Coordinates of C-alpha atoms and ligand atoms in Angstrom, one line a residue:
Chain K
M1 CA -7.7 5.4 -0.5
K2 CA -6.7 6.8 2.9
L3 CA -3.8 6.1 4.6
Q4 CA -3.0 6.3 8.5
F5 CA 0.8 5.0 10.0
A6 CA 3.3 6.6 12.8
A7 CA 5.4 9.1 11.8
K8 CA 8.6 6.8 11.7
S9 CA 11.6 6.8 9.2
E10 CA 11.4 2.9 8.1
N11 CA 7.3 3.8 7.7
E12 CA 8.2 6.1 4.8
S13 CA 8.9 3.5 2.0
F14 CA 5.9 1.6 3.2
A15 CA 4.0 5.0 1.9
R16 CA 5.6 5.2 -1.1
V17 CA 5.1 1.3 -2.4
A18 CA 1.7 1.6 -1.0
V19 CA 1.1 5.2 -2.9
A20 CA 2.5 3.1 -6.3
S21 CA 0.1 0.1 -6.0
F22 CA -3.0 2.2 -6.0
I23 CA -1.9 4.8 -8.6
S24 CA -0.4 1.3 -10.7
Q25 CA -4.3 1.0 -11.4
L26 CA -4.0 3.7 -14.0
D27 CA -0.9 2.2 -15.6
P28 CA 1.3 4.8 -15.6
T29 CA 4.9 4.8 -17.0
L30 CA 7.8 4.0 -15.0
E31 CA 8.4 7.4 -14.9
E32 CA 5.4 8.5 -13.6
I33 CA 5.4 5.9 -10.6
N34 CA 8.5 6.8 -9.6
D35 CA 7.6 10.5 -10.1
I36 CA 4.8 9.7 -7.5
K37 CA 7.1 7.5 -5.2
T38 CA 9.7 10.7 -4.9
V39 CA 7.2 13.6 -3.9
V40 CA 5.7 10.7 -1.6
S41 CA 9.0 10.5 -0.4
E42 CA 9.6 14.3 0.5
A43 CA 6.2 15.3 1.6
V44 CA 6.3 12.6 4.3
T45 CA 10.0 12.8 5.4
N46 CA 8.9 16.5 6.1
S47 CA 6.1 15.2 8.3
I48 CA 8.3 13.0 9.6
I49 CA 11.7 15.6 10.4
H50 CA 10.3 18.4 10.7
G51 CA 6.2 18.0 11.6
Y52 CA 7.0 15.7 14.1
E53 CA 10.9 15.8 14.8
E54 CA 10.8 12.0 14.7
D55 CA 7.8 12.0 17.5
E56 CA 6.6 8.4 16.7
K57 CA 3.0 9.2 17.9
G58 CA 2.9 11.3 15.6
I59 CA 0.6 10.0 12.6
V60 CA 0.6 11.2 9.2
T61 CA -2.2 10.7 7.0
I62 CA -2.2 10.7 2.5
Y63 CA -5.4 10.3 0.6
V64 CA -5.3 9.5 -2.8
S65 CA -8.2 10.0 -5.7
Y66 CA -8.4 9.8 -9.4
D67 CA -11.4 11.6 -10.9
G68 CA -11.3 10.5 -14.3
E69 CA -8.4 13.2 -14.9
M70 CA -6.6 14.4 -12.2
V71 CA -4.9 12.1 -9.2
E72 CA -5.2 14.3 -6.2
L73 CA -2.9 13.3 -3.2
T74 CA -2.8 14.8 -0.2
I75 CA 0.1 14.1 2.3
E76 CA -1.3 15.8 5.9
D77 CA -0.2 15.9 9.3
N78 CA -0.4 17.7 13.0
G79 CA 2.4 18.6 13.7
K80 CA 4.1 22.0 14.6
G81 CA 3.3 23.6 11.6
I82 CA 5.6 26.0 9.3
E83 CA 6.2 29.2 10.3
D84 CA 6.6 31.0 6.9
V85 CA 4.7 29.0 4.3
E86 CA 5.9 31.3 1.8
S87 CA 9.9 31.2 2.6
A88 CA 9.6 26.9 3.4
L89 CA 8.8 26.8 -0.8
Q90 CA 12.0 28.8 -1.8
P91 CA 14.6 26.6 -3.4
L92 CA 17.3 26.1 -0.7
Y93 CA 14.9 26.7 2.4
T94 CA 15.5 24.5 5.3
T95 CA 15.6 24.9 8.6
K96 CA 17.3 21.8 9.6
P97 CA 20.5 22.4 7.7
E98 CA 22.5 20.6 10.2
L99 CA 20.4 17.2 9.3
E100 CA 21.9 17.7 5.3
R101 CA 19.0 18.5 4.1
S102 CA 19.2 20.4 0.8
G103 CA 16.0 22.4 1.1
M104 CA 14.6 20.7 -2.0
G105 CA 11.7 18.8 -1.0
F106 CA 9.0 21.9 -1.9
T107 CA 11.0 22.7 -5.3
I108 CA 11.1 19.3 -6.4
M109 CA 7.5 18.0 -5.2
E110 CA 6.4 21.5 -7.4
N111 CA 8.3 20.4 -10.4
L112 CA 7.5 16.5 -10.4
M113 CA 4.1 17.5 -10.2
D114 CA 1.5 19.7 -12.4
D115 CA -0.1 21.7 -9.5
M116 CA 1.0 22.2 -5.4
E117 CA -1.1 24.1 -2.8
V118 CA 0.6 24.2 1.1
E119 CA -1.1 24.6 3.9
S120 CA 0.0 25.4 7.1
K121 CA -1.1 26.8 10.9
I122 CA 2.0 26.8 13.7
G123 CA 0.9 24.8 16.2
E124 CA -1.7 22.6 14.5
G125 CA 0.1 21.1 11.0
T126 CA 0.9 21.1 7.5
K127 CA -1.1 19.5 4.1
V128 CA 0.3 19.4 1.2
V129 CA -2.0 19.1 -2.0
L130 CA -0.5 17.6 -4.8
R131 CA -2.4 17.0 -8.7
K132 CA -1.1 15.4 -11.5
R133 CA -2.5 14.6 -14.7
F134 CA -3.3 11.2 -16.1
A135 CA -4.7 10.6 -19.1
I136 CA -6.8 7.2 -18.7
N137 CA -10.6 6.4 -18.5
N138 CA -10.7 5.0 -14.8
T139 CA -11.3 6.3 -11.4
V140 CA -10.0 5.1 -8.2
N141 CA -11.2 6.7 -4.5
Chain A
I1 CA 11.6 -8.1 -29.4
G2 CA 14.8 -7.3 -27.7
E3 CA 14.6 -4.3 -30.3
I4 CA 11.3 -3.0 -29.4
Q5 CA 11.7 -3.8 -25.7
R6 CA 15.0 -1.0 -26.3
F7 CA 12.5 1.1 -28.0
I8 CA 9.9 1.4 -25.6
R9 CA 12.0 2.1 -22.7
D10 CA 14.4 4.4 -24.9
D11 CA 10.7 6.3 -26.0
G12 CA 10.4 6.9 -21.9
T13 CA 7.1 5.0 -22.1
V14 CA 7.7 1.5 -20.7
K15 CA 5.1 0.7 -18.7
V16 CA 5.1 0.2 -14.9
S17 CA 3.5 -3.1 -15.2
R18 CA 5.9 -4.7 -17.4
S19 CA 9.2 -3.1 -15.0
L20 CA 7.2 -4.8 -11.9
K21 CA 7.2 -7.8 -13.8
E22 CA 10.8 -7.8 -14.7
T23 CA 12.0 -7.3 -11.1
A24 CA 9.4 -10.4 -10.1
N25 CA 11.3 -12.4 -12.1
K26 CA 14.6 -11.4 -10.7
V27 CA 12.6 -12.1 -7.1
R28 CA 11.8 -16.1 -8.6
K29 CA 15.4 -17.0 -9.4
A30 CA 16.9 -14.5 -6.5
K31 CA 14.3 -16.8 -4.3
D32 CA 15.8 -20.1 -6.0
E33 CA 19.2 -19.2 -5.7
I34 CA 19.2 -18.4 -1.9
S35 CA 17.1 -21.3 -1.4
K36 CA 19.2 -23.6 -3.3
T37 CA 22.3 -22.4 -0.3
L38 CA 20.4 -21.6 2.9
G39 CA 18.2 -25.2 2.5
R40 CA 15.5 -23.4 3.0
M41 CA 12.5 -20.5 2.0
P42 CA 14.6 -16.8 2.0
T43 CA 13.2 -14.3 4.0
V44 CA 11.7 -10.9 2.3
K45 CA 15.1 -9.3 2.9
E46 CA 17.3 -11.3 1.9
I47 CA 15.8 -11.1 -1.2
A48 CA 15.6 -7.4 -1.3
D49 CA 19.4 -7.1 -0.3
K50 CA 20.3 -9.7 -3.0
L51 CA 18.5 -7.7 -5.2
E52 CA 19.7 -4.2 -3.7
I53 CA 15.7 -3.1 -3.5
S54 CA 14.2 -2.8 -0.1
P55 CA 11.5 -5.5 0.7
E56 CA 8.6 -3.4 0.4
E57 CA 9.4 -3.1 -3.7
V58 CA 9.6 -7.2 -3.7
I59 CA 6.0 -7.4 -2.4
F60 CA 4.8 -4.7 -5.0
A61 CA 6.8 -6.6 -7.6
Q62 CA 5.6 -9.7 -7.0
E63 CA 2.4 -8.9 -6.7
A64 CA 2.7 -7.7 -10.3
S65 CA 3.2 -11.1 -11.8
R66 CA 0.1 -13.0 -10.6
A67 CA -1.8 -9.6 -12.5
P68 CA -3.9 -10.9 -15.5
A69 CA -1.3 -9.4 -18.4
S70 CA -2.6 -6.2 -20.3
I71 CA -3.0 -6.8 -24.1
H72 CA -0.1 -4.5 -24.3
E73 CA 2.0 -7.6 -22.3
T74 CA 0.5 -10.0 -24.4
V75 CA 1.9 -7.9 -27.7
F76 CA 5.4 -8.4 -26.3
E77 CA 5.3 -10.7 -24.6
Chain R
M1 CA -1.2 1.6 10.2
K2 CA -4.8 2.5 8.6
L3 CA -6.2 1.9 5.2
Q4 CA -9.0 2.6 4.1
F5 CA -10.4 2.5 0.5
A6 CA -13.4 1.8 -1.7
A7 CA -15.4 -1.4 -1.8
K8 CA -14.4 -2.8 -5.9
S9 CA -12.5 -5.3 -6.0
E10 CA -10.1 -3.6 -8.2
N11 CA -9.0 -2.3 -4.6
E12 CA -7.8 -6.0 -3.7
S13 CA -4.8 -6.1 -5.0
F14 CA -3.3 -2.8 -3.6
A15 CA -5.2 -3.7 -0.2
R16 CA -3.0 -6.9 -0.6
V17 CA 0.9 -5.0 -1.7
A18 CA -0.3 -2.1 0.9
V19 CA -0.8 -4.7 4.1
A20 CA 2.4 -7.5 2.8
S21 CA 4.7 -4.2 2.6
F22 CA 4.1 -2.3 5.9
I23 CA 4.8 -6.3 7.3
S24 CA 7.3 -6.7 5.5
Q25 CA 9.1 -4.9 7.8
L26 CA 8.9 -7.2 10.5
D27 CA 11.6 -9.3 8.9
P28 CA 9.2 -12.6 7.3
T29 CA 9.7 -15.1 5.2
L30 CA 8.1 -15.4 1.8
E31 CA 5.6 -18.1 3.2
E32 CA 4.6 -15.7 5.8
I33 CA 3.7 -12.8 3.4
N34 CA 1.5 -14.9 1.2
D35 CA -0.1 -16.3 4.0
I36 CA -1.0 -13.0 5.1
K37 CA -1.7 -11.9 1.2
T38 CA -4.4 -14.5 1.1
V39 CA -6.1 -13.7 4.3
V40 CA -6.3 -9.8 3.7
S41 CA -8.1 -11.5 -0.1
E42 CA -10.5 -13.7 2.0
A43 CA -11.1 -10.9 4.1
V44 CA -11.5 -7.6 1.5
T45 CA -13.3 -9.5 -1.1
N46 CA -16.1 -11.1 1.3
S47 CA -16.0 -7.2 2.7
I48 CA -17.1 -6.6 -1.2
I49 CA -19.3 -9.5 -2.6
H50 CA -20.7 -9.7 1.0
G51 CA -21.0 -6.6 2.7
Y52 CA -21.2 -4.4 0.6
E53 CA -22.6 -6.7 -3.0
E54 CA -19.9 -4.7 -4.4
D55 CA -21.4 -0.7 -4.1
E56 CA -18.5 0.9 -4.6
K57 CA -20.0 3.4 -2.3
G58 CA -18.9 1.5 0.5
I59 CA -15.6 1.4 2.5
V60 CA -12.8 -1.6 3.0
T61 CA -11.2 -0.3 7.3
I62 CA -7.7 -2.2 7.8
Y63 CA -5.5 -2.1 10.5
V64 CA -2.5 -3.7 11.1
S65 CA -0.4 -3.7 13.7
Y66 CA 2.4 -5.6 15.8
D67 CA 3.2 -5.7 19.2
G68 CA 6.4 -7.1 19.6
E69 CA 4.7 -10.4 19.2
M70 CA 2.1 -10.6 17.7
V71 CA 0.5 -9.0 14.0
E72 CA -2.5 -7.9 14.5
L73 CA -4.8 -7.4 11.2
T74 CA -8.1 -6.2 11.4
I75 CA -11.0 -5.6 8.1
E76 CA -13.6 -3.9 9.0
D77 CA -16.9 -3.0 6.8
N78 CA -19.9 -1.3 7.5
G79 CA -22.2 -3.0 4.6
K80 CA -25.5 -5.5 5.6
G81 CA -23.4 -7.7 7.9
I82 CA -23.8 -11.2 8.9
E83 CA -27.0 -13.4 10.1
D84 CA -25.3 -16.0 11.4
V85 CA -21.7 -16.2 12.2
E86 CA -21.5 -19.6 13.7
S87 CA -23.2 -21.3 10.2
A88 CA -21.5 -18.6 8.2
L89 CA -17.7 -19.7 10.0
Q90 CA -17.5 -23.6 8.9
P91 CA -16.4 -24.8 6.1
L92 CA -18.7 -24.9 2.7
Y93 CA -21.3 -22.6 3.9
T94 CA -21.7 -19.7 1.6
T95 CA -25.2 -17.6 0.7
K96 CA -23.4 -17.1 -2.6
P97 CA -23.6 -20.6 -4.2
E98 CA -24.2 -18.7 -7.5
L99 CA -20.9 -16.8 -7.4
E100 CA -19.1 -20.1 -7.8
R101 CA -17.6 -19.0 -4.0
S102 CA -16.0 -21.3 -2.3
G103 CA -17.4 -21.6 1.7
M104 CA -14.0 -21.8 2.6
G105 CA -12.5 -18.2 2.9
F106 CA -13.2 -18.5 7.4
T107 CA -12.1 -21.5 6.7
I108 CA -9.0 -20.0 5.0
M109 CA -8.1 -17.2 7.5
E110 CA -8.8 -19.6 10.6
N111 CA -6.1 -21.7 9.7
L112 CA -3.4 -19.4 8.2
M113 CA -3.0 -17.1 11.4
D114 CA -3.0 -18.2 15.0
D115 CA -6.7 -16.7 16.2
M116 CA -9.7 -15.7 14.0
E117 CA -13.2 -13.1 16.3
V118 CA -15.5 -12.5 13.7
E119 CA -18.0 -9.6 15.1
S120 CA -21.0 -9.1 13.4
K121 CA -24.1 -6.8 13.5
I122 CA -26.7 -7.5 11.3
G123 CA -27.3 -3.5 8.7
E124 CA -24.0 -2.3 11.3
G125 CA -20.9 -4.1 9.1
T126 CA -18.8 -7.1 9.8
K127 CA -15.5 -7.1 12.0
V128 CA -12.5 -9.7 11.5
V129 CA -9.5 -10.0 13.7
L130 CA -6.9 -11.9 12.8
R131 CA -4.1 -12.7 14.9
K132 CA -0.6 -14.5 13.9
R133 CA 3.1 -14.8 16.0
F134 CA 5.9 -13.3 14.7
A135 CA 9.3 -13.5 16.4
I136 CA 11.5 -10.3 15.8
N137 CA 11.9 -7.6 18.4
N138 CA 10.7 -4.6 16.5
T139 CA 7.1 -3.1 16.9
V140 CA 5.4 -0.9 14.1
N141 CA 2.2 0.9 14.3
Ligands
ADP201 N1 5.4 18.7 7.1 C1 5.9 20.0 7.8 N2 5.6 20.4 9.1 C2 6.8 21.5 9.4 N3 7.4 22.0 8.5 C3 7.7 21.7 7.6 C4 6.8 20.8 6.9 N4 7.2 20.4 5.5 C5 8.3 21.5 5.3 N5 8.6 21.8 6.7 C6 9.5 23.4 6.7 O1 10.4 23.8 5.3 C7 11.1 23.8 5.2 C8 11.5 23.5 3.2 O2 11.0 22.0 3.4 P1 11.8 21.7 1.7 O3 11.6 21.6 0.8 O4 10.9 20.2 1.9 O5 13.4 21.4 2.7 P2 14.4 20.6 3.5 O6 13.2 19.5 4.2 O7 15.5 19.9 2.9 O8 14.5 21.6 4.8 C9 11.6 22.6 6.1 O9 13.2 22.8 6.2 C10 10.7 23.1 6.9 O10 11.5 24.4 7.8
ADP202 N1 -18.3 -9.0 5.5 C1 -18.8 -9.9 5.0 N2 -20.3 -9.1 5.1 C2 -21.7 -9.7 5.0 N3 -21.6 -11.2 5.1 C3 -19.9 -12.3 5.4 C4 -19.1 -11.1 5.2 N4 -18.1 -12.2 5.0 C5 -18.1 -13.8 5.3 N5 -19.8 -13.1 5.0 C6 -20.8 -14.2 4.7 O1 -20.1 -15.7 5.8 C7 -20.1 -16.6 4.4 C8 -19.0 -17.3 4.2 O2 -18.1 -16.4 4.1 P1 -16.7 -17.5 3.7 O3 -16.0 -19.0 4.2 O4 -15.3 -16.2 3.1 O5 -17.1 -18.2 1.9 P2 -17.5 -17.8 0.7 O6 -16.9 -16.2 1.0 O7 -17.0 -18.4 -0.3 O8 -19.2 -17.1 0.4 C9 -20.6 -15.7 3.2 O9 -21.2 -16.8 2.3 C10 -21.6 -14.6 3.5 O10 -22.4 -15.3 3.7
MG203 MG1 12.1 18.2 2.8
MG204 MG1 -15.5 -15.4 1.2

């Protein structure tokens, strides 16, 4: 499935529930769904706050698919991009210390999922791909 | 049954479907209570505020109570 | 917001939650939410069963927006299309009586919403636009 919405904080809760409700078809445990919700929050908040700096004209795109083994979650924006991805992935690294952000977003995503890839280009945007093993026989897309 | 439910929970394997159904029951109760007090159907937000969850979570839980019960649910219900 | 998913019945429940949870930002009553869920079900089921005849390669697209006055809901498919839209809108009209369908889908949508437009072209697909007044001061998209 593919979901697109305006880059406003009010949409974060919507994005979390939409993804959770899609994944709930896989009969996950509460813990699994909570992990998914947390990573969606972190990635979507990053796109809204860092990528678009809360410009509501920005569009956040989420893709979710399941191949019978892995859930793949992609969160994408066409915002300002990340200057130095390697640094950004470090725990406690943040470019907005004034926002009381913890700098732990990427660290949390990496820890709750089995796999994380971050692609970013200045002026073009950021794409985060997250994967997690889900052991049931089903396919959703 | 309480024992079994506690066991499932402690095991960390409680299915989200079960948790959603519990929330859906709370939503139903909150809806009845607020309706009685106000004399009208509550808004989603009024229910969400009472249960201290987001309006989106109210919607999600409500939908779960409509889905057909899985084998798992039938065994423990 | 824009939502796309595979034409399988399992996704109907997900579509209901996604649209209703988006609309929940407008502070609706439970009754308003139930109406929205019902029309989403009817339109999505039509796209899946009639438009794509349950071919899961088909994609259903939903747009939802709010302009401060009206919610506009568009449900679109690129399925087989409707031969005679005027007849299709009549109560009890159905081309799949064998499925125990009631032929009341469009009648229900028209009755629960303030406005309905149906555009369809054989071999190209069907687009249903539904509008309903929502009296709060907010904009979402
Ligand atoms: N979508 C994005 N667009 C632009 N920059 C981003 C994006 N996501 C993350 N970043 C950059 O990476 C840094 C680290 O992100 P994160 O680990 O989530 O910490 P935090 O959000 O608390 O700053 C951010 O401070 C920001 O500079
Ligand atoms: N998305 C669609 N694609 C193709 N045909 C459709 C679509 N939606 C509706 N139709 C046609 O319109 C008829 C009436 O639809 P509806 O009122 O929902 O009744 P029902 O679904 O019970 O047949 C259907 O039987 C079908 O022939
Ligand atoms: Mg962050
Ligand atoms: Mg129908």
